[in-house]
PDB file of C-alpha atoms and ligand atoms in Angstrom:
ATOM      1  CA  MET A  21       0.000   0.000   0.000  1.00 96.00           C
ATOM      2  CA  ALA A  22       1.317   3.440  -0.891  1.00 98.00           C
ATOM      3  CA  GLU A  23       2.011   6.018   1.812  1.00 98.00           C
ATOM      4  CA  PHE A  24      -0.792   8.326   0.607  1.00 99.00           C
ATOM      5  CA  GLN A  25      -4.200   7.572  -0.942  1.00 98.00           C
ATOM      6  CA  LEU A  26      -6.013  10.254  -2.903  1.00 98.00           C
ATOM      7  CA  TYR A  27      -9.733   9.967  -3.675  1.00 98.00           C
ATOM      8  CA  CYS A  28      -9.986  11.550  -7.090  1.00 98.00           C
ATOM      9  CA  PHE A  29     -11.058  11.220 -10.724  1.00 98.00           C
ATOM     10  CA  ALA A  30      -9.430  12.432 -13.937  1.00 98.00           C
ATOM     11  CA  GLN A  31     -11.996  15.125 -14.757  1.00 98.00           C
ATOM     12  CA  SER A  32     -11.611  16.915 -11.413  1.00 98.00           C
ATOM     13  CA  GLY A  33      -9.479  20.033 -11.402  1.00 98.00           C
ATOM     14  CA  ASN A  34     -10.124  20.323  -7.673  1.00 98.00           C
ATOM     15  CA  ALA A  35      -8.527  16.898  -7.155  1.00 98.00           C
ATOM     16  CA  TYR A  36      -5.787  17.700  -9.691  1.00 99.00           C
ATOM     17  CA  ARG A  37      -4.316  20.277  -7.308  1.00 99.00           C
ATOM     18  CA  ALA A  38      -3.668  17.535  -4.732  1.00 99.00           C
ATOM     19  CA  ALA A  39      -2.556  14.922  -7.284  1.00 99.00           C
ATOM     20  CA  LEU A  40      -0.126  17.374  -8.874  1.00 99.00           C
ATOM     21  CA  MET A  41       1.328  18.343  -5.499  1.00 99.00           C
ATOM     22  CA  LEU A  42       1.833  14.668  -4.591  1.00 99.00           C
ATOM     23  CA  ASN A  43       3.649  14.072  -7.857  1.00 98.00           C
ATOM     24  CA  LEU A  44       5.754  17.233  -7.661  1.00 99.00           C
ATOM     25  CA  ILE A  45       6.984  16.360  -4.167  1.00 98.00           C
ATOM     26  CA  GLY A  46       7.779  12.816  -5.315  1.00 98.00           C
ATOM     27  CA  ALA A  47       5.352  11.244  -2.825  1.00 98.00           C
ATOM     28  CA  ASP A  48       4.527   7.555  -2.796  1.00 99.00           C
ATOM     29  CA  TRP A  49       0.800   7.831  -3.546  1.00 99.00           C
ATOM     30  CA  GLU A  50      -2.023   5.950  -5.174  1.00 98.00           C
ATOM     31  CA  PRO A  51      -5.367   7.156  -6.486  1.00 98.00           C
ATOM     32  CA  VAL A  52      -8.703   5.821  -5.274  1.00 98.00           C
ATOM     33  CA  TRP A  53     -11.020   6.326  -8.231  1.00 97.00           C
ATOM     34  CA  ILE A  54     -14.442   7.762  -7.498  1.00 97.00           C
ATOM     35  CA  ASP A  55     -17.200   7.142 -10.033  1.00 96.00           C
ATOM     36  CA  PHE A  56     -18.305  10.757  -9.846  1.00 96.00           C
ATOM     37  CA  PHE A  57     -20.454  10.733 -13.003  1.00 94.00           C
ATOM     38  CA  GLY A  58     -21.922   7.218 -12.633  1.00 93.00           C
ATOM     39  CA  ALA A  59     -22.695   5.701  -9.234  1.00 94.00           C
ATOM     40  CA  MET A  60     -21.939   9.082  -7.572  1.00 95.00           C
ATOM     41  CA  PRO A  61     -20.918   7.596  -4.193  1.00 96.00           C
ATOM     42  CA  GLN A  62     -20.060  11.096  -2.939  1.00 96.00           C
ATOM     43  CA  ARG A  63     -23.781  11.891  -2.785  1.00 96.00           C
ATOM     44  CA  GLY A  64     -24.586   8.883  -0.577  1.00 97.00           C
ATOM     45  CA  PRO A  65     -24.585   8.472   3.213  1.00 98.00           C
ATOM     46  CA  GLU A  66     -21.718   5.944   3.324  1.00 98.00           C
ATOM     47  CA  PHE A  67     -19.257   8.293   1.657  1.00 98.00           C
ATOM     48  CA  ARG A  68     -20.438  11.157   3.835  1.00 98.00           C
ATOM     49  CA  ASN A  69     -20.130   9.077   7.023  1.00 98.00           C
ATOM     50  CA  ASP A  70     -16.890   7.277   6.209  1.00 97.00           C
ATOM     51  CA  VAL A  71     -14.946   9.435   3.751  1.00 98.00           C
ATOM     52  CA  ASN A  72     -15.945  13.102   3.691  1.00 98.00           C
ATOM     53  CA  GLU A  73     -18.960  14.672   5.351  1.00 98.00           C
ATOM     54  CA  MET A  74     -18.744  17.481   2.765  1.00 98.00           C
ATOM     55  CA  GLY A  75     -19.367  14.976  -0.049  1.00 98.00           C
ATOM     56  CA  GLU A  76     -16.402  16.179  -2.103  1.00 98.00           C
ATOM     57  CA  MET A  77     -13.159  15.120  -3.736  1.00 98.00           C
ATOM     58  CA  PRO A  78     -10.244  15.398  -3.233  1.00 98.00           C
ATOM     59  CA  VAL A  79      -9.743  13.439  -0.031  1.00 98.00           C
ATOM     60  CA  LEU A  80      -6.192  12.664   1.074  1.00 99.00           C
ATOM     61  CA  VAL A  81      -5.483   9.772   3.435  1.00 98.00           C
ATOM     62  CA  HIS A  82      -2.096   9.645   5.144  1.00 98.00           C
ATOM     63  CA  GLY A  83      -1.995   6.741   7.585  1.00 98.00           C
ATOM     64  CA  LYS A  84      -4.535   7.548  10.271  1.00 98.00           C
ATOM     65  CA  LYS A  85      -4.957  11.138   9.078  1.00 98.00           C
ATOM     66  CA  LYS A  86      -7.507  12.297   6.527  1.00 98.00           C
ATOM     67  CA  PHE A  87      -7.786  15.696   4.871  1.00 98.00           C
ATOM     68  CA  THR A  88     -10.275  17.332   2.548  1.00 98.00           C
ATOM     69  CA  GLN A  89     -10.368  20.720   0.794  1.00 98.00           C
ATOM     70  CA  SER A  90      -7.489  20.984  -1.662  1.00 99.00           C
ATOM     71  CA  GLY A  91      -6.165  24.116   0.083  1.00 98.00           C
ATOM     72  CA  VAL A  92      -5.862  22.180   3.340  1.00 99.00           C
ATOM     73  CA  ILE A  93      -4.263  19.211   1.573  1.00 99.00           C
ATOM     74  CA  LEU A  94      -1.709  21.475  -0.126  1.00 99.00           C
ATOM     75  CA  THR A  95      -0.917  23.181   3.184  1.00 98.00           C
ATOM     76  CA  TYR A  96      -0.487  19.835   4.969  1.00 99.00           C
ATOM     77  CA  LEU A  97       1.845  18.451   2.306  1.00 99.00           C
ATOM     78  CA  ALA A  98       3.882  21.668   2.131  1.00 98.00           C
ATOM     79  CA  ARG A  99       4.331  21.708   5.912  1.00 98.00           C
ATOM     80  CA  LEU A 100       5.185  17.999   5.949  1.00 98.00           C
ATOM     81  CA  THR A 101       7.838  18.186   3.240  1.00 98.00           C
ATOM     82  CA  GLY A 102       8.905  21.845   3.180  1.00 98.00           C
ATOM     83  CA  LYS A 103       8.275  21.804  -0.588  1.00 98.00           C
ATOM     84  CA  PHE A 104       6.277  24.574  -2.309  1.00 99.00           C
ATOM     85  CA  LYS A 105       5.854  26.042   1.158  1.00 98.00           C
ATOM     86  CA  PRO A 106       5.272  29.768   1.489  1.00 98.00           C
ATOM     87  CA  GLU A 107       7.955  31.107   3.835  1.00 97.00           C
ATOM     88  CA  GLY A 108       7.129  33.473   6.684  1.00 98.00           C
ATOM     89  CA  GLU A 109       3.828  34.991   7.702  1.00 98.00           C
ATOM     90  CA  ASP A 110       3.543  37.461   4.829  1.00 98.00           C
ATOM     91  CA  GLU A 111       4.048  34.783   2.168  1.00 98.00           C
ATOM     92  CA  GLU A 112       1.779  32.328   3.988  1.00 98.00           C
ATOM     93  CA  LEU A 113      -1.072  34.824   4.142  1.00 98.00           C
ATOM     94  CA  GLU A 114      -0.520  35.912   0.560  1.00 98.00           C
ATOM     95  CA  ALA A 115      -0.629  32.271  -0.582  1.00 98.00           C
ATOM     96  CA  LEU A 116      -3.843  31.731   1.393  1.00 98.00           C
ATOM     97  CA  ARG A 117      -5.306  34.858  -0.196  1.00 98.00           C
ATOM     98  CA  TRP A 118      -4.692  33.492  -3.718  1.00 99.00           C
ATOM     99  CA  ILE A 119      -5.851  29.992  -2.800  1.00 99.00           C
ATOM    100  CA  ILE A 120      -9.176  31.378  -1.566  1.00 98.00           C
ATOM    101  CA  PHE A 121      -9.560  33.593  -4.644  1.00 98.00           C
ATOM    102  CA  ASP A 122      -8.785  30.599  -6.839  1.00 98.00           C
ATOM    103  CA  ASN A 123     -11.205  28.253  -5.040  1.00 98.00           C
ATOM    104  CA  GLN A 124     -14.034  30.740  -5.097  1.00 98.00           C
ATOM    105  CA  LYS A 125     -13.562  32.861  -8.187  1.00 98.00           C
ATOM    106  CA  VAL A 126     -11.248  31.222 -10.714  1.00 98.00           C
ATOM    107  CA  ASN A 127     -11.453  27.437 -10.681  1.00 98.00           C
ATOM    108  CA  GLY A 128     -14.575  27.808  -8.539  1.00 98.00           C
ATOM    109  CA  PHE A 129     -16.350  29.092 -11.688  1.00 98.00           C
ATOM    110  CA  LEU A 130     -14.339  27.191 -14.323  1.00 98.00           C
ATOM    111  CA  GLY A 131     -15.245  23.812 -12.781  1.00 98.00           C
ATOM    112  CA  PRO A 132     -19.045  24.229 -12.890  1.00 98.00           C
ATOM    113  CA  PHE A 133     -18.822  25.922 -16.336  1.00 98.00           C
ATOM    114  CA  ARG A 134     -16.929  22.962 -17.817  1.00 98.00           C
ATOM    115  CA  PHE A 135     -19.202  20.500 -16.013  1.00 98.00           C
ATOM    116  CA  LEU A 136     -22.363  22.082 -17.422  1.00 98.00           C
ATOM    117  CA  LYS A 137     -20.836  22.282 -20.901  1.00 97.00           C
ATOM    118  CA  ASN A 138     -19.487  18.723 -21.123  1.00 96.00           C
ATOM    119  CA  PHE A 139     -20.811  16.352 -18.535  1.00 95.00           C
ATOM    120  CA  VAL A 140     -24.569  16.839 -18.197  1.00 94.00           C
ATOM    121  CA  SER A 141     -27.325  16.069 -20.618  1.00 93.00           C
ATOM    122  CA  PRO A 142     -28.843  18.304 -21.818  1.00 94.00           C
ATOM    123  CA  PRO A 143     -25.985  20.817 -21.421  1.00 92.00           C
ATOM    124  CA  GLY A 144     -26.411  23.693 -18.982  1.00 97.00           C
ATOM    125  CA  ASP A 145     -28.801  26.587 -19.573  1.00 98.00           C
ATOM    126  CA  PRO A 146     -27.099  29.122 -21.906  1.00 98.00           C
ATOM    127  CA  ALA A 147     -27.973  31.960 -19.506  1.00 98.00           C
ATOM    128  CA  VAL A 148     -26.175  30.180 -16.662  1.00 98.00           C
ATOM    129  CA  LEU A 149     -23.180  29.455 -18.892  1.00 98.00           C
ATOM    130  CA  ALA A 150     -23.085  33.105 -19.997  1.00 98.00           C
ATOM    131  CA  PHE A 151     -23.158  34.281 -16.385  1.00 98.00           C
ATOM    132  CA  LEU A 152     -20.315  31.944 -15.432  1.00 98.00           C
ATOM    133  CA  LYS A 153     -18.289  32.908 -18.530  1.00 98.00           C
ATOM    134  CA  GLY A 154     -18.553  36.574 -17.590  1.00 98.00           C
ATOM    135  CA  ARG A 155     -17.208  35.874 -14.104  1.00 98.00           C
ATOM    136  CA  ILE A 156     -14.485  33.611 -15.508  1.00 98.00           C
ATOM    137  CA  ASP A 157     -13.297  36.294 -17.954  1.00 98.00           C
ATOM    138  CA  GLY A 158     -13.129  38.930 -15.234  1.00 98.00           C
ATOM    139  CA  ASN A 159     -11.275  36.693 -12.793  1.00 98.00           C
ATOM    140  CA  LEU A 160      -8.804  35.233 -15.304  1.00 98.00           C
ATOM    141  CA  ALA A 161      -7.950  38.832 -16.236  1.00 98.00           C
ATOM    142  CA  ILE A 162      -7.097  39.495 -12.584  1.00 99.00           C
ATOM    143  CA  VAL A 163      -4.787  36.464 -12.472  1.00 99.00           C
ATOM    144  CA  ASN A 164      -3.253  37.438 -15.812  1.00 99.00           C
ATOM    145  CA  LYS A 165      -2.491  40.923 -14.499  1.00 98.00           C
ATOM    146  CA  ARG A 166      -0.981  39.470 -11.328  1.00 98.00           C
ATOM    147  CA  LEU A 167       1.310  37.225 -13.379  1.00 98.00           C
ATOM    148  CA  THR A 168       2.373  39.945 -15.781  1.00 98.00           C
ATOM    149  CA  GLY A 169       6.001  40.793 -15.029  1.00 97.00           C
ATOM    150  CA  ARG A 170       6.373  38.063 -12.426  1.00 98.00           C
ATOM    151  CA  LYS A 171       7.016  34.337 -12.681  1.00 98.00           C
ATOM    152  CA  PHE A 172       4.809  32.980  -9.917  1.00 98.00           C
ATOM    153  CA  LEU A 173       1.827  34.138  -7.868  1.00 98.00           C
ATOM    154  CA  VAL A 174       3.345  34.959  -4.477  1.00 98.00           C
ATOM    155  CA  SER A 175       7.091  34.476  -4.666  1.00 96.00           C
ATOM    156  CA  ASP A 176      10.000  34.156  -7.090  1.00 98.00           C
ATOM    157  CA  ARG A 177       9.560  30.383  -6.754  1.00 98.00           C
ATOM    158  CA  PRO A 178       6.450  28.242  -7.122  1.00 98.00           C
ATOM    159  CA  THR A 179       4.327  27.731  -3.999  1.00 99.00           C
ATOM    160  CA  ILE A 180       1.105  25.899  -3.171  1.00 99.00           C
ATOM    161  CA  ALA A 181      -0.782  28.969  -4.411  1.00 99.00           C
ATOM    162  CA  ASP A 182       0.519  28.255  -7.930  1.00 99.00           C
ATOM    163  CA  ILE A 183      -0.333  24.564  -7.637  1.00 99.00           C
ATOM    164  CA  SER A 184      -3.844  25.434  -6.494  1.00 99.00           C
ATOM    165  CA  MET A 185      -4.360  27.874  -9.368  1.00 99.00           C
ATOM    166  CA  THR A 186      -3.535  25.227 -12.005  1.00 99.00           C
ATOM    167  CA  GLY A 187      -6.818  23.425 -11.062  1.00 98.00           C
ATOM    168  CA  TYR A 188      -8.720  23.295 -14.371  1.00 98.00           C
ATOM    169  CA  LEU A 189      -6.276  25.287 -16.493  1.00 98.00           C
ATOM    170  CA  TYR A 190      -4.585  22.383 -18.297  1.00 98.00           C
ATOM    171  CA  TYR A 191      -7.818  20.742 -19.487  1.00 98.00           C
ATOM    172  CA  PRO A 192      -8.330  20.922 -23.276  1.00 98.00           C
ATOM    173  CA  ALA A 193      -9.520  24.226 -24.749  1.00 98.00           C
ATOM    174  CA  GLU A 194     -12.328  22.358 -26.556  1.00 98.00           C
ATOM    175  CA  GLU A 195     -13.878  21.489 -23.199  1.00 98.00           C
ATOM    176  CA  PHE A 196     -14.246  25.205 -22.424  1.00 98.00           C
ATOM    177  CA  GLY A 197     -14.827  26.577 -25.908  1.00 98.00           C
ATOM    178  CA  PHE A 198     -12.009  29.080 -25.356  1.00 98.00           C
ATOM    179  CA  ASP A 199      -8.240  28.819 -24.998  1.00 98.00           C
ATOM    180  CA  ILE A 200      -7.104  30.159 -21.638  1.00 98.00           C
ATOM    181  CA  ALA A 201      -3.354  30.033 -22.382  1.00 98.00           C
ATOM    182  CA  LYS A 202      -3.848  31.986 -25.641  1.00 98.00           C
ATOM    183  CA  ASP A 203      -6.387  34.488 -24.353  1.00 98.00           C
ATOM    184  CA  TYR A 204      -4.349  35.259 -21.227  1.00 98.00           C
ATOM    185  CA  PRO A 205      -0.658  35.262 -22.259  1.00 98.00           C
ATOM    186  CA  ALA A 206       0.807  35.771 -18.770  1.00 98.00           C
ATOM    187  CA  ILE A 207      -1.235  32.794 -17.557  1.00 99.00           C
ATOM    188  CA  GLY A 208      -0.050  30.873 -20.627  1.00 98.00           C
ATOM    189  CA  ALA A 209       3.624  31.601 -19.834  1.00 98.00           C
ATOM    190  CA  TRP A 210       3.139  30.656 -16.171  1.00 98.00           C
ATOM    191  CA  LEU A 211       1.398  27.392 -17.152  1.00 99.00           C
ATOM    192  CA  GLU A 212       4.503  26.510 -19.208  1.00 98.00           C
ATOM    193  CA  LEU A 213       6.765  27.213 -16.193  1.00 98.00           C
ATOM    194  CA  MET A 214       4.619  24.981 -13.984  1.00 99.00           C
ATOM    195  CA  LYS A 215       4.607  22.308 -16.673  1.00 98.00           C
ATOM    196  CA  ALA A 216       8.427  22.286 -16.682  1.00 98.00           C
ATOM    197  CA  LEU A 217       8.602  21.306 -12.979  1.00 98.00           C
ATOM    198  CA  PRO A 218       9.930  17.768 -12.469  1.00 98.00           C
ATOM    199  CA  GLY A 219       7.010  15.423 -11.806  1.00 98.00           C
ATOM    200  CA  TRP A 220       4.421  17.537 -13.683  1.00 99.00           C
ATOM    201  CA  LYS A 221       1.751  15.517 -15.433  1.00 98.00           C
ATOM    202  CA  HIS A 222      -1.473  16.379 -17.206  1.00 98.00           C
ATOM    203  CA  PRO A 223      -4.627  15.676 -15.144  1.00 98.00           C
ATOM    204  CA  TYR A 224      -5.777  13.049 -17.635  1.00 98.00           C
ATOM    205  CA  GLU A 225      -2.473  11.193 -17.138  1.00 98.00           C
ATOM    206  CA  LEU A 226      -2.233  11.661 -13.403  1.00 98.00           C
ATOM    207  CA  MET A 227      -5.674  10.535 -12.218  1.00 98.00           C
ATOM    208  CA  PRO A 228      -7.817   7.558 -13.265  1.00 98.00           C
ATOM    209  CA  GLY A 229     -11.007   7.699 -15.283  1.00 97.00           C
ATOM    210  CA  TYR A 230     -10.052   9.201 -18.647  1.00 97.00           C
ATOM    211  CA  PRO A 231     -11.623   8.613 -21.119  1.00 96.00           C
ATOM    212  CA  LEU A 232     -14.739   8.974 -19.029  1.00 91.00           C
ATOM    213  CA  LYS A 233     -15.929   5.654 -17.644  1.00 64.00           C
ATOM    214  CA  ARG A 234     -18.892   4.789 -15.467  1.00 57.00           C
ATOM    215  CA  SER A 235     -19.155   1.656 -13.286  1.00 53.00           C
TER     216      SER A 235
HETATM  217  N1  LIG B 313     -13.057  23.709  -2.583  1.00 54.70           N
HETATM  218  C1  LIG B 313     -13.063  22.268  -2.752  1.00 54.70           C
HETATM  219  C2  LIG B 313     -13.908  21.913  -3.962  1.00 54.70           C
HETATM  220  C3  LIG B 313     -14.095  20.409  -4.083  1.00 54.70           C
HETATM  221  C4  LIG B 313     -15.172  20.035  -5.092  1.00 54.70           C
HETATM  222  O1  LIG B 313     -16.119  20.809  -5.373  1.00 54.70           O
HETATM  223  N2  LIG B 313     -15.040  18.843  -5.646  1.00 54.70           N
HETATM  224  C5  LIG B 313     -16.059  18.336  -6.555  1.00 54.70           C
HETATM  225  C6  LIG B 313     -15.414  17.458  -7.613  1.00 54.70           C
HETATM  226  S1  LIG B 313     -14.505  18.391  -8.795  1.00 54.70           S
HETATM  227  C7  LIG B 313     -17.018  17.456  -5.793  1.00 54.70           C
HETATM  228  O2  LIG B 313     -16.556  16.521  -5.161  1.00 54.70           O
HETATM  229  N3  LIG B 313     -18.348  17.733  -5.860  1.00 54.70           N
HETATM  230  C8  LIG B 313     -19.338  16.932  -5.205  1.00 54.70           C
HETATM  231  C9  LIG B 313     -20.593  16.721  -6.030  1.00 54.70           C
HETATM  232  O3  LIG B 313     -20.839  17.484  -6.958  1.00 54.70           O
HETATM  233  O4  LIG B 313     -21.298  15.773  -5.734  1.00 54.70           O
HETATM  234  C10 LIG B 313     -11.616  21.785  -2.918  1.00 54.70           C
HETATM  235  O5  LIG B 313     -10.821  22.541  -3.472  1.00 54.70           O
HETATM  236  O6  LIG B 313     -11.292  20.663  -2.476  1.00 54.70           O
END
């Protein structure tokens, strides 16, 4: 059995943050595939009693410890290994600030947008998609401005804030109907820097369940 288990599935950018971190720190980890689109165990009482009361992935198991919320998982792994760790109070708070903005406003809107566009039938209501797209455009512009003239979000080296922000950004442009790396060049350049880190893998390579399968 590997040292870490990560409950995840290939289509989840929220889980990708944790999977990417595990790979970048060279952890001994194994995925536990969750049939998110089929049996949907996360919606049932067993998962909520035994795995995560919030009914969400990712869930990280490390021996007797269990963590949910990707921001918490990233913080735990950074503290455990010293890797991608923001240093000092100012950097820690700045990283937290970007992780919250990401969770709520960047990948927090990209995830549902992509879900409604690709994974439900019939696809989401155009008015809902248009609302989400408007928020996505505004918030990606904020990240693009932040990354203009600097390599990483909070420091001159990559931290957990950068890993968090990658969430959905490497998924194919066709799944969004727009090309984030092209439309936001500073984000595009930063995505290439993150991609060059040893251990980087695409979400569809790193987590099980692509192409989409249902049990
Ligand atoms: N802020 C959370 C978001 C987690 C989240 O929303 N995960 C989705 C999968 S991508 C989920 O499990 N949703 C439960 C459901 O829709 O049933 C995190 O970053 O861990």
